[in-house]
Amino acid sequence: MMKLKIYKLASVALVLGMMGACKPAPAILTGEIKDYRGGMTECMIKTDTDVIEDSLQMNADGTFSYTRDFPEGAEIWLTSEDAQGFVRLYLKNGDKQHVILTASADSIYGRCDVIFSGDTKSSEYLWAFDHEFGSLTKWTVREAGKYQSFKEYKAAIDATADQLRTQLEATKDKKFIAYEQKKLEKKQLAIPFRFAWAKMSNNEPTDMDMDFVEYIESLDYNTMESAKAGLINMYIKWYLSCHTDSVMTPGEQFFIVLKNKVSDQAIIDYVADSYMATYMENGADAYLESTFEAYEKTTTHQDKVEELRPLYDKIIKILPGTTAPDFALQDVNDKPLKFSDVIGKGKVVYLDVWATWCGPCCAEIPHVEALVKHYAGNPNIEFVSISLDDNVAKWKNKLKADKPEWRQFITTDGMKSDLCKEYQINGIPRFMLFDKAGKIITTNAPRASDSEILNFLNNAME
């Protein structure tokens, strides 16, 4: 009997030992930042359910080592001031990856060059995706305008998607493939619409290329996947571009086309609710009242209507033409100021709300700098940046490295600041424009990188 007990205990110990031995070790990421000068390095973790800011200990020679448990896998964003950009990586338990980051020609768009080694097939796919469908210079509206026909443009998109799909499948990570495949498919369906946006920007008809019309009319808009990919919204934008109405407001027209194109009320509700929420979160416009009324008549989700009503009451106070709400901030010398000390001084003010930890924000900085140089000596416009950093030292180090030649301020309460509360800012970068008297022109201006930014600013100064 004793031998049996010993045998059972030994068996349990063996099984537990095997289970422990089979458990993948934590992911290990090592790397180096070329020409490291002690600049800021940030690490953000994106999981299925959350985004977490993590620390990355840098050595004096620019090397680093990072170990963490990722049993389900996670996307990592590394942002390096000295590499002048960021890179997305994918780590899971058992991985051993090594990366070398360096500044490149694309750094002005927030992308640094990377040399990969180790278990990096998934990370290399993300890099390839970002340099194609995630690029700020490829597949843009401006680039779409260079194609003579939609057929030619669509063939180029599909060829790129096929190359990325082959690289994705080579990772052999089923979960990663399933997740990224959906993103790739969405891009492949959505990018073709930029052919029409290019026509719009050139004041050309958007319904003359029959291959394009046939393509967008062939898509199935009665699926929740189409709704979540934004395809329905893009279809309506295109439709309204070639079916103008001088009586109804844009919002009223949006909801009418939505109900005519989509038959499934659940999808109508989803699109209507998300459209209205986004429209209001982005600051709305002078048509807020009529747009909200049309929304109420479209959605069957009255609970959503009541949920958005308090936001409606706030946004009505920051519509174009209203006096800009005031809030506290401080300058680079720690001097406390009010926003009213900055605007309303006889110049149009183009405001950039950003943070050092925000990769897309940092990618916009060179474009703001280009605007500052373009309008140098112009007495009618001024450029201002306000950071949401809670770490003043990091903010000042960034300014010391960049040496911006336009006014810089900070509000250290981050996304909880009065700035974000008053102007309904839920994400950055956010650009806003104020007139010479300190009244709001728009709380959702085009980004500095937008191809139409010069026309927008010139029109605002007329």
PDB file of C-alpha atoms in Angstrom, residues 52-176:
ATOM      1  CA  ILE A  52      -0.813  49.798 -20.913  1.00  0.00           C
ATOM      2  CA  GLU A  53       2.113  52.188 -20.552  1.00  0.00           C
ATOM      3  CA  ASP A  54       5.210  50.218 -19.537  1.00  0.00           C
ATOM      4  CA  SER A  55       8.794  51.152 -18.691  1.00  0.00           C
ATOM      5  CA  LEU A  56      11.877  50.309 -20.721  1.00  0.00           C
ATOM      6  CA  GLN A  57      15.242  50.570 -18.991  1.00  0.00           C
ATOM      7  CA  MET A  58      17.842  51.997 -21.362  1.00  0.00           C
ATOM      8  CA  ASN A  59      21.585  51.464 -20.960  1.00  0.00           C
ATOM      9  CA  ALA A  60      24.034  54.288 -21.598  1.00  0.00           C
ATOM     10  CA  ASP A  61      25.168  52.690 -24.866  1.00  0.00           C
ATOM     11  CA  GLY A  62      21.625  52.593 -26.270  1.00  0.00           C
ATOM     12  CA  THR A  63      20.971  48.899 -25.636  1.00  0.00           C
ATOM     13  CA  PHE A  64      18.028  47.510 -23.704  1.00  0.00           C
ATOM     14  CA  SER A  65      16.549  44.236 -22.527  1.00  0.00           C
ATOM     15  CA  TYR A  66      12.842  43.721 -21.871  1.00  0.00           C
ATOM     16  CA  THR A  67      11.193  40.588 -20.440  1.00  0.00           C
ATOM     17  CA  ARG A  68       7.483  40.156 -19.816  1.00  0.00           C
ATOM     18  CA  ASP A  69       4.857  37.441 -19.678  1.00  0.00           C
ATOM     19  CA  PHE A  70       2.575  37.517 -22.743  1.00  0.00           C
ATOM     20  CA  PRO A  71       0.660  34.196 -22.692  1.00  0.00           C
ATOM     21  CA  GLU A  72      -1.919  35.517 -25.185  1.00  0.00           C
ATOM     22  CA  GLY A  73       0.474  37.636 -27.229  1.00  0.00           C
ATOM     23  CA  ALA A  74       0.499  41.418 -27.364  1.00  0.00           C
ATOM     24  CA  GLU A  75       1.343  44.298 -29.654  1.00  0.00           C
ATOM     25  CA  ILE A  76       4.161  46.541 -28.409  1.00  0.00           C
ATOM     26  CA  TRP A  77       4.744  50.122 -29.506  1.00  0.00           C
ATOM     27  CA  LEU A  78       8.313  51.372 -29.050  1.00  0.00           C
ATOM     28  CA  THR A  79       8.803  55.100 -29.514  1.00  0.00           C
ATOM     29  CA  SER A  80      12.339  56.489 -29.594  1.00  0.00           C
ATOM     30  CA  GLU A  81      13.250  60.138 -29.688  1.00  0.00           C
ATOM     31  CA  ASP A  82      16.753  59.366 -30.982  1.00  0.00           C
ATOM     32  CA  ALA A  83      15.436  57.015 -33.685  1.00  0.00           C
ATOM     33  CA  GLN A  84      12.927  59.770 -34.489  1.00  0.00           C
ATOM     34  CA  GLY A  85       9.931  57.481 -34.677  1.00  0.00           C
ATOM     35  CA  PHE A  86       8.172  54.350 -33.502  1.00  0.00           C
ATOM     36  CA  VAL A  87       7.811  50.704 -34.410  1.00  0.00           C
ATOM     37  CA  ARG A  88       5.103  48.119 -33.696  1.00  0.00           C
ATOM     38  CA  LEU A  89       6.204  44.678 -32.530  1.00  0.00           C
ATOM     39  CA  TYR A  90       4.328  41.504 -31.643  1.00  0.00           C
ATOM     40  CA  LEU A  91       5.522  39.440 -28.668  1.00  0.00           C
ATOM     41  CA  LYS A  92       4.289  36.188 -27.173  1.00  0.00           C
ATOM     42  CA  ASN A  93       5.723  33.823 -24.595  1.00  0.00           C
ATOM     43  CA  GLY A  94       8.675  31.878 -25.913  1.00  0.00           C
ATOM     44  CA  ASP A  95       9.751  34.605 -28.337  1.00  0.00           C
ATOM     45  CA  LYS A  96      13.301  35.934 -28.359  1.00  0.00           C
ATOM     46  CA  GLN A  97      13.467  39.024 -30.512  1.00  0.00           C
ATOM     47  CA  HIS A  98      16.250  41.514 -31.175  1.00  0.00           C
ATOM     48  CA  VAL A  99      15.723  44.846 -32.910  1.00  0.00           C
ATOM     49  CA  ILE A 100      18.007  47.692 -33.937  1.00  0.00           C
ATOM     50  CA  LEU A 101      16.249  51.026 -34.345  1.00  0.00           C
ATOM     51  CA  THR A 102      17.622  53.929 -36.353  1.00  0.00           C
ATOM     52  CA  ALA A 103      16.334  57.151 -37.890  1.00  0.00           C
ATOM     53  CA  SER A 104      15.396  57.002 -41.565  1.00  0.00           C
ATOM     54  CA  ALA A 105      13.922  59.097 -44.334  1.00  0.00           C
ATOM     55  CA  ASP A 106      10.487  58.023 -43.102  1.00  0.00           C
ATOM     56  CA  SER A 107      11.207  59.280 -39.592  1.00  0.00           C
ATOM     57  CA  ILE A 108       9.485  62.556 -40.419  1.00  0.00           C
ATOM     58  CA  TYR A 109       6.323  60.469 -40.702  1.00  0.00           C
ATOM     59  CA  GLY A 110       6.917  58.719 -37.372  1.00  0.00           C
ATOM     60  CA  ARG A 111       8.484  55.519 -38.769  1.00  0.00           C
ATOM     61  CA  CYS A 112      12.031  54.542 -37.843  1.00  0.00           C
ATOM     62  CA  ASP A 113      14.108  51.902 -39.638  1.00  0.00           C
ATOM     63  CA  VAL A 114      14.402  48.504 -37.958  1.00  0.00           C
ATOM     64  CA  ILE A 115      16.744  45.538 -38.331  1.00  0.00           C
ATOM     65  CA  PHE A 116      15.099  42.346 -37.027  1.00  0.00           C
ATOM     66  CA  SER A 117      16.588  39.092 -35.793  1.00  0.00           C
ATOM     67  CA  GLY A 118      15.203  36.129 -33.850  1.00  0.00           C
ATOM     68  CA  ASP A 119      11.516  35.168 -33.620  1.00  0.00           C
ATOM     69  CA  THR A 120      10.385  38.264 -35.482  1.00  0.00           C
ATOM     70  CA  LYS A 121       8.185  37.088 -38.360  1.00  0.00           C
ATOM     71  CA  SER A 122       5.064  38.611 -36.789  1.00  0.00           C
ATOM     72  CA  SER A 123       6.876  41.845 -35.968  1.00  0.00           C
ATOM     73  CA  GLU A 124       8.274  42.000 -39.501  1.00  0.00           C
ATOM     74  CA  TYR A 125       4.745  41.642 -40.864  1.00  0.00           C
ATOM     75  CA  LEU A 126       3.565  44.599 -38.756  1.00  0.00           C
ATOM     76  CA  TRP A 127       6.497  46.641 -40.056  1.00  0.00           C
ATOM     77  CA  ALA A 128       5.632  45.711 -43.659  1.00  0.00           C
ATOM     78  CA  PHE A 129       1.947  46.525 -43.111  1.00  0.00           C
ATOM     79  CA  ASP A 130       2.811  49.905 -41.577  1.00  0.00           C
ATOM     80  CA  HIS A 131       5.079  50.752 -44.504  1.00  0.00           C
ATOM     81  CA  GLU A 132       2.334  49.928 -46.983  1.00  0.00           C
ATOM     82  CA  PHE A 133      -1.282  50.271 -45.899  1.00  0.00           C
ATOM     83  CA  GLY A 134      -0.325  52.100 -42.693  1.00  0.00           C
ATOM     84  CA  SER A 135       1.988  54.558 -44.425  1.00  0.00           C
ATOM     85  CA  LEU A 136       1.314  58.274 -44.415  1.00  0.00           C
ATOM     86  CA  THR A 137       2.883  58.633 -47.866  1.00  0.00           C
ATOM     87  CA  LYS A 138       1.638  55.568 -49.759  1.00  0.00           C
ATOM     88  CA  TRP A 139      -1.977  54.944 -50.740  1.00  0.00           C
ATOM     89  CA  THR A 140      -2.904  58.494 -49.837  1.00  0.00           C
ATOM     90  CA  VAL A 141      -5.593  60.503 -51.592  1.00  0.00           C
ATOM     91  CA  ARG A 142      -2.867  62.400 -53.395  1.00  0.00           C
ATOM     92  CA  GLU A 143      -1.274  59.162 -54.618  1.00  0.00           C
ATOM     93  CA  ALA A 144      -4.669  57.847 -55.721  1.00  0.00           C
ATOM     94  CA  GLY A 145      -5.000  60.911 -57.958  1.00  0.00           C
ATOM     95  CA  LYS A 146      -1.977  59.773 -59.975  1.00  0.00           C
ATOM     96  CA  TYR A 147      -3.813  56.745 -61.367  1.00  0.00           C
ATOM     97  CA  GLN A 148      -5.557  57.212 -64.696  1.00  0.00           C
ATOM     98  CA  SER A 149      -8.254  54.611 -64.011  1.00  0.00           C
ATOM     99  CA  PHE A 150      -9.823  52.845 -61.071  1.00  0.00           C
ATOM    100  CA  LYS A 151      -9.047  49.481 -62.647  1.00  0.00           C
ATOM    101  CA  GLU A 152      -5.333  50.270 -62.531  1.00  0.00           C
ATOM    102  CA  TYR A 153      -5.567  51.594 -58.971  1.00  0.00           C
ATOM    103  CA  LYS A 154      -7.511  48.590 -57.677  1.00  0.00           C
ATOM    104  CA  ALA A 155      -5.043  46.155 -59.280  1.00  0.00           C
ATOM    105  CA  ALA A 156      -2.157  47.860 -57.449  1.00  0.00           C
ATOM    106  CA  ILE A 157      -4.015  47.656 -54.128  1.00  0.00           C
ATOM    107  CA  ASP A 158      -4.807  43.969 -54.587  1.00  0.00           C
ATOM    108  CA  ALA A 159      -1.226  43.127 -55.546  1.00  0.00           C
ATOM    109  CA  THR A 160       0.081  44.766 -52.372  1.00  0.00           C
ATOM    110  CA  ALA A 161      -2.556  43.017 -50.257  1.00  0.00           C
ATOM    111  CA  ASP A 162      -1.583  39.656 -51.751  1.00  0.00           C
ATOM    112  CA  GLN A 163       2.070  40.228 -50.879  1.00  0.00           C
ATOM    113  CA  LEU A 164       1.169  41.152 -47.300  1.00  0.00           C
ATOM    114  CA  ARG A 165      -1.164  38.163 -47.009  1.00  0.00           C
ATOM    115  CA  THR A 166       1.623  35.798 -48.050  1.00  0.00           C
ATOM    116  CA  GLN A 167       3.932  37.326 -45.444  1.00  0.00           C
ATOM    117  CA  LEU A 168       1.201  37.109 -42.799  1.00  0.00           C
ATOM    118  CA  GLU A 169       0.554  33.423 -43.440  1.00  0.00           C
ATOM    119  CA  ALA A 170       4.298  32.744 -43.141  1.00  0.00           C
ATOM    120  CA  THR A 171       4.130  33.707 -39.438  1.00  0.00           C
ATOM    121  CA  LYS A 172       2.181  30.457 -38.794  1.00  0.00           C
ATOM    122  CA  ASP A 173       0.660  32.049 -35.694  1.00  0.00           C
ATOM    123  CA  LYS A 174      -3.057  31.213 -36.005  1.00  0.00           C
ATOM    124  CA  LYS A 175      -4.296  33.806 -33.533  1.00  0.00           C
ATOM    125  CA  PHE A 176      -2.109  36.552 -34.969  1.00  0.00           C
TER     126      PHE A 176
END
